[in-house]
Coordinates of C-alpha atoms in Angstrom, one line a residue:
Chain X
M1 CA 0.0 0.3 0.0
S2 CA 2.6 2.4 -0.2
I3 CA 4.4 4.5 -2.8
R4 CA 6.8 4.6 -5.0
K5 CA 8.1 8.3 -5.0
K6 CA 9.3 9.3 -8.3
I7 CA 11.7 12.0 -8.9
K8 CA 10.2 13.5 -12.7
K9 CA 14.4 14.6 -13.5
R10 CA 12.7 16.9 -16.3
K11 CA 11.4 19.4 -14.8
Y12 CA 13.7 19.6 -12.8
A13 CA 16.1 20.2 -15.6
I14 CA 13.2 22.4 -17.4
V15 CA 12.9 25.4 -14.1
F16 CA 16.7 25.4 -14.5
G17 CA 17.0 25.7 -17.8
M18 CA 14.3 28.7 -17.7
T19 CA 16.0 30.1 -14.5
V20 CA 19.4 30.0 -16.3
T21 CA 18.2 31.5 -19.3
I22 CA 16.1 33.7 -17.4
F23 CA 19.7 35.3 -15.2
I24 CA 21.2 35.5 -18.7
F25 CA 18.9 37.9 -20.0
G26 CA 19.4 40.0 -16.7
L27 CA 22.3 40.0 -17.4
L28 CA 22.3 40.9 -21.2
V29 CA 19.5 43.5 -20.4
G30 CA 22.0 45.0 -17.0
S31 CA 24.6 44.9 -20.0
M32 CA 23.2 46.6 -22.6
F33 CA 21.7 49.8 -19.8
T34 CA 25.7 50.1 -19.6
T35 CA 26.4 50.8 -23.3
Q36 CA 23.4 52.8 -23.4
K37 CA 25.5 54.7 -19.7
L38 CA 28.5 54.9 -21.2
A39 CA 27.5 56.8 -24.4
D40 CA 24.5 59.2 -22.5
V41 CA 28.5 60.1 -20.4
R42 CA 30.4 60.4 -23.2
D43 CA 27.5 62.7 -24.8
L44 CA 28.0 64.8 -22.3
Q45 CA 31.4 64.8 -22.3
D46 CA 31.9 66.6 -26.8
T47 CA 29.1 68.3 -25.7
L48 CA 31.2 70.1 -22.5
R49 CA 34.2 70.1 -24.5
S50 CA 32.6 71.4 -27.7
D51 CA 30.5 74.7 -25.3
T52 CA 33.6 75.5 -23.6
L53 CA 35.7 75.7 -27.0
D54 CA 33.2 77.6 -27.7
L55 CA 33.2 79.7 -24.3
E56 CA 36.9 80.3 -25.4
V57 CA 37.1 81.5 -28.5
T58 CA 34.3 83.7 -27.7
Y59 CA 36.4 85.6 -24.7
T60 CA 39.4 85.6 -26.7
L61 CA 37.8 87.0 -30.3
L62 CA 35.5 90.0 -28.2
E63 CA 37.7 92.9 -28.5
Q64 CA 35.6 95.2 -26.3
D65 CA 34.6 93.7 -22.6
P66 CA 34.9 90.2 -22.6
C67 CA 34.6 89.3 -18.7
E68 CA 30.9 91.1 -19.0
Y69 CA 29.8 88.4 -21.8
V70 CA 31.9 84.9 -20.2
N71 CA 29.0 83.3 -18.0
M72 CA 30.5 80.6 -16.6
S73 CA 28.2 79.2 -14.9
L74 CA 26.3 77.4 -17.0
L75 CA 29.4 74.6 -18.1
V76 CA 29.9 74.5 -14.2
E77 CA 27.2 72.9 -13.2
D78 CA 27.7 70.8 -16.8
L79 CA 30.8 69.2 -15.5
Q80 CA 29.5 68.5 -12.6
D81 CA 26.6 66.4 -13.5
V82 CA 29.9 64.4 -15.4
A83 CA 31.5 63.6 -12.1
E84 CA 27.9 62.4 -10.9
R85 CA 27.5 59.9 -13.6
V86 CA 31.5 59.3 -14.1
D87 CA 30.9 57.9 -10.6
F88 CA 27.8 56.4 -10.4
L89 CA 29.1 54.4 -12.9
E90 CA 32.2 53.9 -11.1
G91 CA 30.0 52.9 -7.8
E92 CA 27.5 50.6 -10.0
L93 CA 31.3 49.0 -12.3
G94 CA 34.7 49.1 -10.3
K95 CA 36.7 51.4 -10.1
D96 CA 39.2 48.9 -12.2
D97 CA 36.5 48.4 -15.3
D98 CA 38.1 49.9 -18.9
N99 CA 36.0 52.3 -18.9
V100 CA 35.3 54.4 -16.5
L101 CA 39.2 54.3 -16.3
R102 CA 38.7 55.9 -20.1
L103 CA 35.4 58.4 -18.8
K104 CA 37.7 59.5 -15.7
K105 CA 40.4 60.5 -17.7
Y106 CA 38.7 62.0 -20.3
Y107 CA 36.9 64.4 -17.7
S108 CA 40.1 64.7 -16.4
L109 CA 41.4 66.8 -18.3
L110 CA 38.0 68.8 -19.0
Q111 CA 39.6 69.6 -15.3
L112 CA 42.2 70.7 -16.1
R113 CA 40.9 73.2 -18.8
Q114 CA 38.1 74.3 -17.3
W115 CA 40.1 75.5 -14.3
L116 CA 42.7 77.2 -16.7
F117 CA 40.0 79.2 -18.8
E118 CA 39.2 79.9 -15.4
E119 CA 42.5 81.2 -13.4
R120 CA 43.3 83.0 -17.1
V121 CA 39.1 85.4 -17.4
R122 CA 39.7 85.4 -12.8
T123 CA 43.0 87.4 -13.4
E124 CA 41.7 89.0 -16.6
C125 CA 38.9 89.9 -15.3
A126 CA 40.3 90.8 -10.7
Q127 CA 37.6 88.7 -10.0
N128 CA 37.4 87.3 -6.1
Q129 CA 36.3 83.9 -6.4
S130 CA 38.3 81.1 -4.6
I131 CA 39.8 78.4 -6.5
I132 CA 40.4 74.6 -4.9
L133 CA 42.7 71.3 -6.2
Y134 CA 42.2 68.5 -4.5
F135 CA 44.7 65.2 -4.7
Y136 CA 43.1 62.2 -3.1
N137 CA 43.3 58.6 -3.9
N138 CA 39.6 55.8 -4.1
E139 CA 41.9 52.7 -3.7
P140 CA 40.6 51.4 -1.4
G141 CA 42.8 50.7 2.0
T142 CA 45.5 53.6 0.1
C143 CA 43.4 56.9 1.8
P144 CA 41.5 56.7 4.8
S145 CA 39.9 60.3 4.9
C146 CA 39.7 61.2 0.9
E147 CA 36.0 60.1 1.2
E148 CA 35.5 62.5 3.9
Q149 CA 37.8 64.7 2.6
G150 CA 36.2 64.6 -0.4
F151 CA 32.2 65.1 1.3
I152 CA 33.6 68.2 3.1
L153 CA 35.0 69.7 -0.5
S154 CA 31.3 68.6 -2.3
Y155 CA 29.2 70.4 1.1
L156 CA 31.8 73.7 0.7
R157 CA 30.9 73.9 -3.0
K158 CA 27.4 73.6 -2.7
K159 CA 27.7 76.1 0.4
Y160 CA 28.9 79.1 -1.5
G161 CA 27.7 78.9 -5.1
D162 CA 29.3 81.1 -7.7
D163 CA 32.5 82.3 -4.6
L164 CA 34.2 78.2 -4.7
S165 CA 35.5 76.5 -7.9
V166 CA 36.7 72.9 -6.5
Y167 CA 38.1 70.3 -8.9
S168 CA 39.1 67.1 -8.2
F169 CA 41.8 64.6 -9.3
D170 CA 42.8 61.2 -8.6
I171 CA 46.5 61.1 -8.3
Q172 CA 46.2 57.2 -10.4
T173 CA 44.5 59.3 -13.4
Q174 CA 47.0 58.0 -16.3
S175 CA 47.3 61.5 -17.4
E176 CA 50.3 63.7 -18.9
A177 CA 48.6 66.9 -18.0
V178 CA 47.3 65.4 -14.3
Q179 CA 50.9 64.2 -13.8
A180 CA 52.6 67.3 -13.9
V181 CA 49.8 69.0 -12.5
I182 CA 50.4 66.7 -9.4
R183 CA 54.7 67.8 -10.3
R184 CA 53.8 71.1 -10.0
H185 CA 52.0 71.5 -7.4
A186 CA 55.3 68.9 -5.5
I187 CA 51.9 66.7 -4.8
E188 CA 53.2 63.4 -2.3
E189 CA 49.7 62.9 0.2
V190 CA 47.2 62.7 -0.2
P191 CA 44.7 63.7 0.2
S192 CA 45.9 67.4 -0.6
I193 CA 43.8 70.5 -1.3
V194 CA 45.5 73.2 -3.3
L195 CA 43.4 76.5 -2.1
D196 CA 44.6 80.1 -4.3
E197 CA 47.7 78.6 -4.3
E198 CA 48.1 77.6 -1.5
L199 CA 49.0 73.7 0.0
L200 CA 47.8 72.8 2.4
V201 CA 48.6 68.4 3.1
G202 CA 46.2 66.1 5.1
F203 CA 43.3 66.1 5.5
H204 CA 41.3 69.9 6.6
S205 CA 38.0 69.7 9.1
T206 CA 34.6 72.2 7.6
D207 CA 35.8 75.0 10.1
E208 CA 39.5 74.4 9.3
L209 CA 38.9 75.6 5.2
E210 CA 35.6 78.5 5.9
L211 CA 38.6 79.8 8.2
L212 CA 40.7 80.0 5.4
L213 CA 38.2 81.1 2.2
E214 CA 37.7 84.5 4.5
Chain T
M1 CA 30.0 44.6 -12.9
K2 CA 31.7 45.1 -10.2
I3 CA 32.3 41.1 -8.4
D4 CA 32.7 41.0 -5.1
I5 CA 30.9 39.5 -2.1
G6 CA 28.0 41.4 -1.8
F7 CA 27.0 40.1 -5.9
I8 CA 27.8 36.6 -5.0
I9 CA 25.6 36.7 -2.0
F10 CA 23.1 38.5 -3.9
A11 CA 23.3 36.3 -6.8
V12 CA 22.6 33.1 -5.8
A13 CA 19.8 33.8 -3.3
I14 CA 17.8 35.2 -7.0
F15 CA 19.3 31.9 -8.8
V16 CA 18.2 29.6 -5.9
G17 CA 14.9 32.0 -4.8
L18 CA 13.7 32.0 -9.1
F19 CA 14.6 28.2 -9.7
F20 CA 12.3 27.2 -6.3
T21 CA 9.6 30.1 -7.1
I22 CA 9.2 29.0 -11.0
Y23 CA 9.8 25.1 -9.7
T24 CA 6.3 25.4 -7.3
L25 CA 3.9 27.3 -9.4
I26 CA 4.7 25.4 -12.8
T27 CA 4.1 22.2 -9.4
V28 CA 0.4 24.2 -8.3
Y29 CA -0.4 25.0 -12.5
E30 CA 0.1 21.1 -13.0
N31 CA -2.3 19.5 -10.5
W32 CA -4.5 22.5 -10.2
G33 CA -7.3 19.8 -11.9
R34 CA -5.8 17.3 -9.4
H35 CA -8.2 19.5 -7.1
R36 CA -10.7 20.0 -7.2
T37 CA -12.5 18.5 -5.7
P38 CA -16.0 17.6 -4.5
L39 CA -16.5 17.4 -1.1
L40 CA -17.8 13.7 0.4
R41 CA -21.7 13.3 0.0
K42 CA -21.9 10.0 1.4
K43 CA -20.9 6.1 2.5
E44 CA -18.6 9.0 4.9
P45 CA -17.0 7.8 7.0
R46 CA -16.3 7.8 10.9
V47 CA -14.1 9.9 12.0
C48 CA -13.0 11.3 15.6
V49 CA -12.1 14.7 16.9
I50 CA -10.2 14.9 19.8
I51 CA -9.2 17.6 21.6
P52 CA -6.4 18.1 24.0
C53 CA -6.3 20.6 26.1
Y54 CA -4.7 21.8 29.2
N55 CA -5.6 25.3 31.3
E56 CA -7.7 27.2 28.6
C57 CA -11.0 26.7 29.9
L58 CA -11.5 30.4 28.3
T59 CA -11.3 29.0 24.9
V60 CA -12.2 25.7 24.5
A61 CA -16.3 25.5 24.4
R62 CA -15.5 27.8 21.4
T63 CA -13.5 25.0 20.3
I64 CA -16.4 22.3 20.8
E65 CA -19.0 24.2 19.3
S66 CA -16.7 25.0 16.3
V67 CA -17.3 20.7 15.8
L68 CA -20.6 20.8 16.2
A69 CA -21.7 23.0 13.7
L70 CA -18.8 20.8 11.4
D71 CA -21.1 19.8 7.9
Y72 CA -21.6 15.9 8.5
P73 CA -23.8 13.3 9.8
R74 CA -24.1 13.7 12.9
R75 CA -23.3 10.0 13.9
K76 CA -20.6 9.5 12.5
L77 CA -18.7 12.5 14.2
E78 CA -17.0 11.8 17.3
V79 CA -15.3 14.3 20.0
I80 CA -13.5 12.9 22.3
V81 CA -12.4 16.4 25.0
V82 CA -9.7 15.3 27.0
D83 CA -8.1 17.2 30.1
D84 CA -4.6 16.5 31.1
G85 CA -5.4 17.2 34.2
S86 CA -5.4 21.0 34.1
T87 CA -5.5 23.8 37.6
D88 CA -8.8 25.8 35.7
D89 CA -11.8 24.6 34.8
T90 CA -11.7 24.1 32.0
Y91 CA -13.2 20.4 32.6
A92 CA -16.2 22.0 34.1
A93 CA -16.1 24.3 30.8
A94 CA -16.0 20.7 28.9
K95 CA -18.1 18.5 30.7
K96 CA -21.3 21.8 30.1
F97 CA -21.2 19.5 26.2
E98 CA -21.4 15.5 27.2
K99 CA -25.8 16.7 27.1
R100 CA -24.9 16.9 23.0
G101 CA -23.3 13.9 22.7
V102 CA -18.9 14.5 23.6
T103 CA -17.2 12.7 25.6
V104 CA -15.4 14.7 27.6
Y105 CA -12.4 12.4 30.5
K106 CA -10.2 14.5 33.2
K107 CA -6.3 12.2 33.3
R108 CA -2.8 13.4 35.1
N109 CA -1.0 16.1 33.3
G110 CA 0.8 13.8 31.0
G111 CA 1.7 16.9 28.1
K112 CA -0.1 16.4 24.5
H113 CA 1.2 13.0 22.7
T114 CA -0.4 11.4 25.9
A115 CA -3.7 13.3 25.6
L116 CA -3.7 12.3 22.4
N117 CA -2.6 8.8 22.6
F118 CA -5.3 8.6 25.6
A119 CA -7.7 9.4 23.0
L120 CA -6.9 7.1 20.1
K121 CA -7.0 3.5 22.7
K122 CA -10.6 5.1 23.5
T123 CA -12.5 4.6 20.0
T124 CA -12.5 2.8 16.9
A125 CA -13.4 5.5 14.0
P126 CA -11.4 4.5 10.9
L127 CA -10.9 8.6 10.9
V128 CA -9.4 10.6 13.6
G129 CA -7.7 14.2 13.9
A130 CA -6.7 17.1 16.7
L131 CA -7.7 20.2 17.0
D132 CA -6.5 22.7 19.7
A133 CA -8.3 24.3 22.4
D134 CA -7.4 27.7 20.6
S135 CA -8.5 26.4 18.0
T136 CA -11.7 26.1 15.6
V137 CA -12.4 24.5 12.0
A138 CA -14.9 25.9 8.9
P139 CA -18.3 23.7 9.1
N140 CA -17.1 22.1 5.5
A141 CA -13.8 21.1 6.4
L142 CA -14.1 17.3 7.4
R143 CA -16.2 17.1 3.9
K144 CA -13.5 18.8 1.9
I145 CA -10.9 16.7 3.8
A146 CA -12.7 12.8 4.3
W147 CA -12.8 13.5 0.8
Y148 CA -9.1 12.4 -0.1
F149 CA -8.6 9.5 1.9
R150 CA -10.6 8.0 -0.9
K151 CA -6.4 6.8 -2.1
A152 CA -6.6 4.2 -0.1
T153 CA -2.2 5.5 1.0
V154 CA -3.2 8.5 1.6
M155 CA -2.5 8.2 5.4
A156 CA -3.0 12.0 6.3
V157 CA -4.6 14.9 4.7
T158 CA -3.9 18.8 6.2
P159 CA -6.0 21.9 5.7
S160 CA -5.3 25.0 6.0
M161 CA -4.3 27.0 8.7
K162 CA -4.5 30.4 9.5
I163 CA -5.0 33.6 12.2
D164 CA -8.6 34.2 12.8
I165 CA -8.0 38.2 13.8
P166 CA -5.7 39.3 11.7
K167 CA -4.9 42.1 14.1
G168 CA -2.0 44.1 15.9
F169 CA 1.8 43.9 14.6
L170 CA 2.5 40.6 15.0
R171 CA -0.5 38.5 14.0
R172 CA -0.9 40.6 10.9
I173 CA 2.5 39.0 10.9
Q174 CA 1.7 35.7 11.3
S175 CA -1.3 36.1 8.7
V176 CA 1.4 36.7 6.2
E177 CA 3.4 34.0 7.0
F178 CA 0.5 31.4 7.0
I179 CA -0.6 32.2 4.0
L180 CA 2.2 31.9 2.4
G181 CA 3.0 28.6 4.3
I182 CA -0.8 27.4 2.8
Y183 CA 0.6 27.2 -0.2
L184 CA 3.8 25.7 0.5
R185 CA 2.2 22.4 2.4
R186 CA -0.4 23.1 -1.6
V187 CA 3.1 22.6 -3.5
F188 CA 4.0 19.9 -1.3
A189 CA 1.6 18.3 -0.6
D190 CA 1.5 17.4 -4.9
L191 CA 5.3 16.8 -4.5
G192 CA 4.5 14.5 -2.0
S193 CA 6.8 16.1 0.3
Q194 CA 4.7 17.3 3.1
H195 CA 6.9 16.8 6.0
V196 CA 4.8 18.5 8.2
T197 CA 0.9 18.0 9.7
P198 CA -0.4 20.9 11.7
G199 CA -1.8 19.9 15.2
P200 CA -4.9 21.4 14.4
F201 CA -7.1 19.3 12.4
T202 CA -4.8 17.2 10.4
I203 CA -6.5 13.7 9.4
Y204 CA -4.8 10.6 10.0
R205 CA -6.0 7.1 8.9
K206 CA -5.9 5.5 12.8
E207 CA -4.4 2.6 11.2
F208 CA -1.3 4.2 10.7
F209 CA -1.4 4.5 14.9
E210 CA -2.2 1.1 14.7
K211 CA 0.0 -0.3 12.9
H212 CA 3.7 1.6 13.1
G213 CA 2.7 2.8 16.7
F214 CA 0.8 5.9 18.3
Y215 CA 2.2 9.4 19.0
R216 CA 5.5 10.0 20.4
K217 CA 6.8 12.4 23.0
A218 CA 9.2 13.7 19.8
H219 CA 10.7 16.8 21.1
M220 CA 7.3 18.4 21.9
T221 CA 6.4 18.2 18.2
E222 CA 4.9 15.1 17.8
D223 CA 2.9 16.6 14.8
I224 CA 5.9 16.9 13.1
E225 CA 7.0 13.0 13.6
V226 CA 4.1 11.8 12.6
A227 CA 4.6 13.4 9.2
L228 CA 8.3 11.6 9.1
R229 CA 6.9 8.9 10.6
I230 CA 4.0 8.4 7.8
Q231 CA 6.6 9.3 4.9
A232 CA 9.2 6.8 5.9
Y233 CA 7.1 4.1 6.0
H234 CA 6.3 6.1 2.7
Y235 CA 2.5 6.5 2.2
L236 CA 1.3 10.0 0.9
I237 CA 0.0 12.7 3.0
E238 CA -2.8 14.8 1.0
N239 CA -3.5 18.6 1.0
A240 CA -7.0 19.7 1.2
T241 CA -6.4 23.5 0.4
D242 CA -10.1 24.7 1.2
A243 CA -10.0 22.9 4.0
Y244 CA -10.0 25.9 6.9
V245 CA -9.1 25.7 10.4
Y246 CA -8.5 29.0 12.5
T247 CA -5.7 29.7 15.2
H248 CA -5.2 32.3 18.0
G249 CA -1.7 32.8 17.1
P250 CA 0.1 34.3 19.5
S251 CA -0.4 38.5 20.6
T252 CA 3.0 38.8 22.3
W253 CA 6.8 38.3 21.2
N254 CA 7.7 36.3 24.3
A255 CA 4.6 34.2 23.3
L256 CA 5.7 33.6 19.8
Y257 CA 9.3 33.2 20.8
Q258 CA 8.9 30.9 22.1
Q259 CA 5.9 28.9 20.0
R260 CA 8.7 29.2 17.3
L261 CA 11.6 29.0 19.7
R262 CA 10.2 24.9 20.2
W263 CA 8.6 24.7 16.4
Y264 CA 12.3 25.0 14.9
Y265 CA 13.8 22.6 18.0
G266 CA 11.6 19.9 17.7
F267 CA 12.0 20.1 13.5
I268 CA 15.6 20.6 13.3
S269 CA 15.7 17.3 16.9
N270 CA 13.0 15.4 14.2
L271 CA 14.4 15.7 11.5
W272 CA 18.0 14.5 12.3
D273 CA 15.8 11.4 14.0
Y274 CA 14.2 10.9 10.7
R275 CA 17.0 11.9 8.7
R276 CA 17.0 8.7 6.4
L277 CA 14.6 10.3 4.9
F278 CA 17.6 12.6 3.0
S279 CA 18.3 9.8 0.6
K280 CA 16.9 9.3 -3.8
E281 CA 14.0 6.9 -2.3
H282 CA 12.3 9.2 -0.8
G283 CA 12.2 11.4 -4.2
N284 CA 11.3 15.4 -4.2
L285 CA 11.5 15.0 -0.7
G286 CA 14.8 13.7 0.4
L287 CA 16.8 14.9 -2.2
F288 CA 15.1 18.3 -3.4
I289 CA 12.7 19.9 -0.8
L290 CA 14.4 18.8 2.8
P291 CA 17.6 19.7 1.6
M292 CA 16.3 22.9 0.1
S293 CA 14.6 24.1 3.6
F294 CA 18.6 24.4 4.5
F295 CA 19.6 25.7 2.1
S296 CA 17.6 28.9 1.5
L297 CA 17.8 29.1 5.3
A298 CA 21.6 29.8 4.7
I299 CA 20.8 31.7 2.2
L300 CA 18.0 34.2 3.5
S301 CA 21.3 34.2 6.9
S302 CA 24.2 36.0 4.2
V303 CA 22.5 38.1 2.4
L304 CA 20.2 39.5 6.1
V305 CA 24.0 39.8 7.2
Y306 CA 25.8 41.1 4.7
T307 CA 23.0 43.5 4.2
L308 CA 22.8 44.7 8.5
T309 CA 26.4 45.6 7.5
K310 CA 26.1 46.8 4.9
M311 CA 23.4 49.2 6.1
T312 CA 24.3 50.0 9.2
S313 CA 27.8 50.7 8.0
S314 CA 26.6 53.3 5.2
F315 CA 24.2 55.0 8.6
V316 CA 27.8 55.1 10.6
Q317 CA 29.5 56.8 8.0
N318 CA 26.7 59.3 6.6
M319 CA 26.0 60.5 10.7
Y320 CA 30.0 60.6 10.9
Q321 CA 30.1 63.0 7.0
Y322 CA 27.2 65.0 8.3
W323 CA 28.9 65.8 12.2
L324 CA 31.8 66.9 9.5
I325 CA 29.6 69.5 7.8
G326 CA 28.5 70.5 12.1
F327 CA 24.7 69.0 10.2
D328 CA 24.0 71.8 7.0
F329 CA 21.7 69.6 6.0
W330 CA 20.1 72.0 3.1
E331 CA 22.9 72.8 1.7
L332 CA 23.6 68.9 0.5
L333 CA 19.7 69.3 -0.7
E334 CA 19.7 69.5 -4.4
W335 CA 16.9 68.0 -6.4
N336 CA 18.4 66.5 -10.0
F337 CA 16.7 63.4 -10.2
S338 CA 17.3 61.5 -13.9
T339 CA 16.5 58.0 -14.9
F340 CA 20.8 58.0 -15.2
F341 CA 21.0 57.1 -11.4
I342 CA 18.5 54.5 -11.9
N343 CA 19.8 51.2 -10.5
T344 CA 20.2 49.0 -13.4
S345 CA 22.5 45.8 -12.9
P346 CA 21.5 42.1 -13.6
I347 CA 21.5 41.6 -10.1
A348 CA 19.1 44.8 -9.7
L349 CA 17.1 43.9 -12.3
L350 CA 16.7 40.2 -12.0
G351 CA 15.8 41.2 -8.7
I352 CA 12.5 42.6 -9.6
V353 CA 11.9 39.1 -11.9
T354 CA 12.2 37.6 -8.9
L355 CA 9.8 40.3 -6.9
L356 CA 7.3 40.2 -9.1
L357 CA 7.7 36.2 -9.8
G358 CA 6.6 36.2 -5.6
V359 CA 4.0 38.9 -6.4
S360 CA 2.4 35.8 -8.2
V361 CA 2.9 33.4 -5.6
I362 CA 1.0 35.5 -2.8
M363 CA -2.0 36.2 -5.3
I364 CA -2.0 32.6 -5.7
A365 CA -1.4 32.0 -2.2
R366 CA -4.7 34.4 -1.5
F367 CA -6.0 33.2 -3.0
F368 CA -5.9 29.4 -1.9
A369 CA -6.6 30.7 1.5
G370 CA -9.5 32.3 0.5
E371 CA -8.0 36.3 1.3
K372 CA -9.6 39.8 -0.1
K373 CA -8.4 42.5 2.0
I374 CA -5.5 43.7 4.3
L375 CA -2.9 45.4 2.3
W376 CA -0.5 47.1 5.4
S377 CA -0.2 43.2 6.7
Y378 CA 1.5 42.1 3.2
I379 CA 4.1 45.6 4.3
L380 CA 5.6 44.7 8.0
F381 CA 5.7 40.8 6.7
A382 CA 8.0 42.3 3.6
L383 CA 10.1 44.9 5.7
F384 CA 9.7 42.4 9.7
Y385 CA 9.9 38.8 8.8
S386 CA 12.9 37.9 7.3
W387 CA 14.0 38.6 10.1
L388 CA 12.4 37.5 12.6
Y389 CA 12.5 33.7 10.9
V390 CA 16.3 34.2 11.0
F391 CA 16.5 35.1 14.8
W392 CA 14.1 32.9 15.8
W393 CA 16.2 29.5 13.8
V394 CA 19.7 30.6 14.4
N395 CA 18.1 30.7 18.6
A396 CA 17.1 27.3 17.5
F397 CA 20.6 26.1 16.4
F398 CA 21.7 27.1 19.1
H399 CA 19.9 25.3 21.3
K400 CA 19.9 22.8 19.8
V401 CA 23.6 22.8 19.1
F402 CA 24.7 22.8 23.3
K403 CA 21.4 20.3 24.5
H404 CA 19.1 23.2 26.0
K405 CA 15.7 22.3 25.2
P406 CA 13.3 25.4 24.8
I407 CA 11.1 26.1 28.0
W408 CA 7.1 23.2 26.6
G409 CA 4.6 25.5 28.4
H410 CA 2.5 23.8 28.6
K411 CA -1.1 24.9 26.6
S412 CA -2.5 27.7 27.7
N413 CA -4.2 31.7 27.5
T414 CA -1.8 32.9 25.7
G415 CA -2.1 30.4 23.1
V416 CA 1.7 29.8 23.0

């Protein structure tokens, strides 16, 4: 009167197959989204590059009162949009992803270019905003206070708006220009801040920085 | 794609979750027609319903009433109440029903299994079942259950257990848990793998007890032991999904904890005694269902530990950062939402697929349970249940490993 328990191997195999299929589908769709996002960021960067060139050339061409016509705030915003997206992708794809590294390098160059232009405009137009260059290393374990320092600088940038510009550089970036800036300011440790050409080594708190910004 | 420990844990969890969910959904689909059973309307076998009680004077009357209200020929229904040495008025309360044909006994306290065996010896009905004194049964439940006994290999038929009044935080969570339990019980029955028969109103063929022995002490979970025994002897346990039995459910944290500790400790202990079930000769039960129950527990625990660790370190770091900027939040608030920042990693996408399938399971489970309302409970369940579940199981394992038996408070009015 007892029963013999059979296993329907075929059913297990079919369900396994379905699960694997869904998994592969998930990986493919995820990869599609990633490709699209990388393309979006590259587009943003290209647009920013051409807009920057537009502004620089305009500035150079204008003979009378170029300072009145030059307004960098849109470029600053666009650069910030790029930064957020590159950060996001670095989080999603990992620090060592090739695509991420390439985007970071392009982004660093766009930063350098905007910085140089801003320095020039600041001098020639007698503007009085502060400019901070921030050097960090986000390789896990190399710089424990870098993340906090970056957070403080983001906060200050938002708080002071147009009166403060912050440009951040990962010292591991494989770029001649970035390495040149590092050498020029004799950066040896991270985190390091260059505030209006004054070098500050190590972690600096919000209060310390606000004092210096006055 | 970043492949770190989090990725691996979630990938495994989602894979196993998907596999199990799809498997159960297909099982339900395949066996759907089998359960479109009519009510048994003629040649009803005699059934003896045993109501063991200990200090339940407040609820025993309600239980007896629900049994007497069963839609079943009165002369085919035998009701035996066994007072297991109560120190309150349980015996007196039950005695009032003697004039309605209920037989009431009082014996010296010995534990639930002794009360059940006492009654088993007194009855000659071919079908027997118990009903806890804090539970009630739906009127058509017995007719629905009786139908499944037409097959000779069926030694037990389980009902669907529900929380009768799902009010309050803990009872709401339990009600959803029980609804999912109804779904799982149905699936296990379809796979011939039911290994837990709820105490209240599982009906057994008396022949099984006569042939293979009565209830045993079995680590204070005698119903689990009988189910495993039936499986060990290669008999079938069926499930009458629309036969409903209602229980109160503990309403305090401690009572609930003690109940679950006893259940899970009993489950582990009985399963260890019957570890021979983990083999190919026991089909789906041995190779899939039983291993799955422990494997899924391990996965769930890993997911929760990982999530808790991440959430805590994230929280701590955020608090530290806010402190660094003097908690000046206003400057940080920025509305720059873009669809770009939606998490579209494969894990997130697969997680959504699993969630959708989970919702289908809940919908089918609700259908099985005859549920029509209460959205609130599901949210509470989704947020809090897995933490409680893992907590209870880890405790049960520790108790077992360190040979510390849970306290068996005899069933009391708190519904433990």
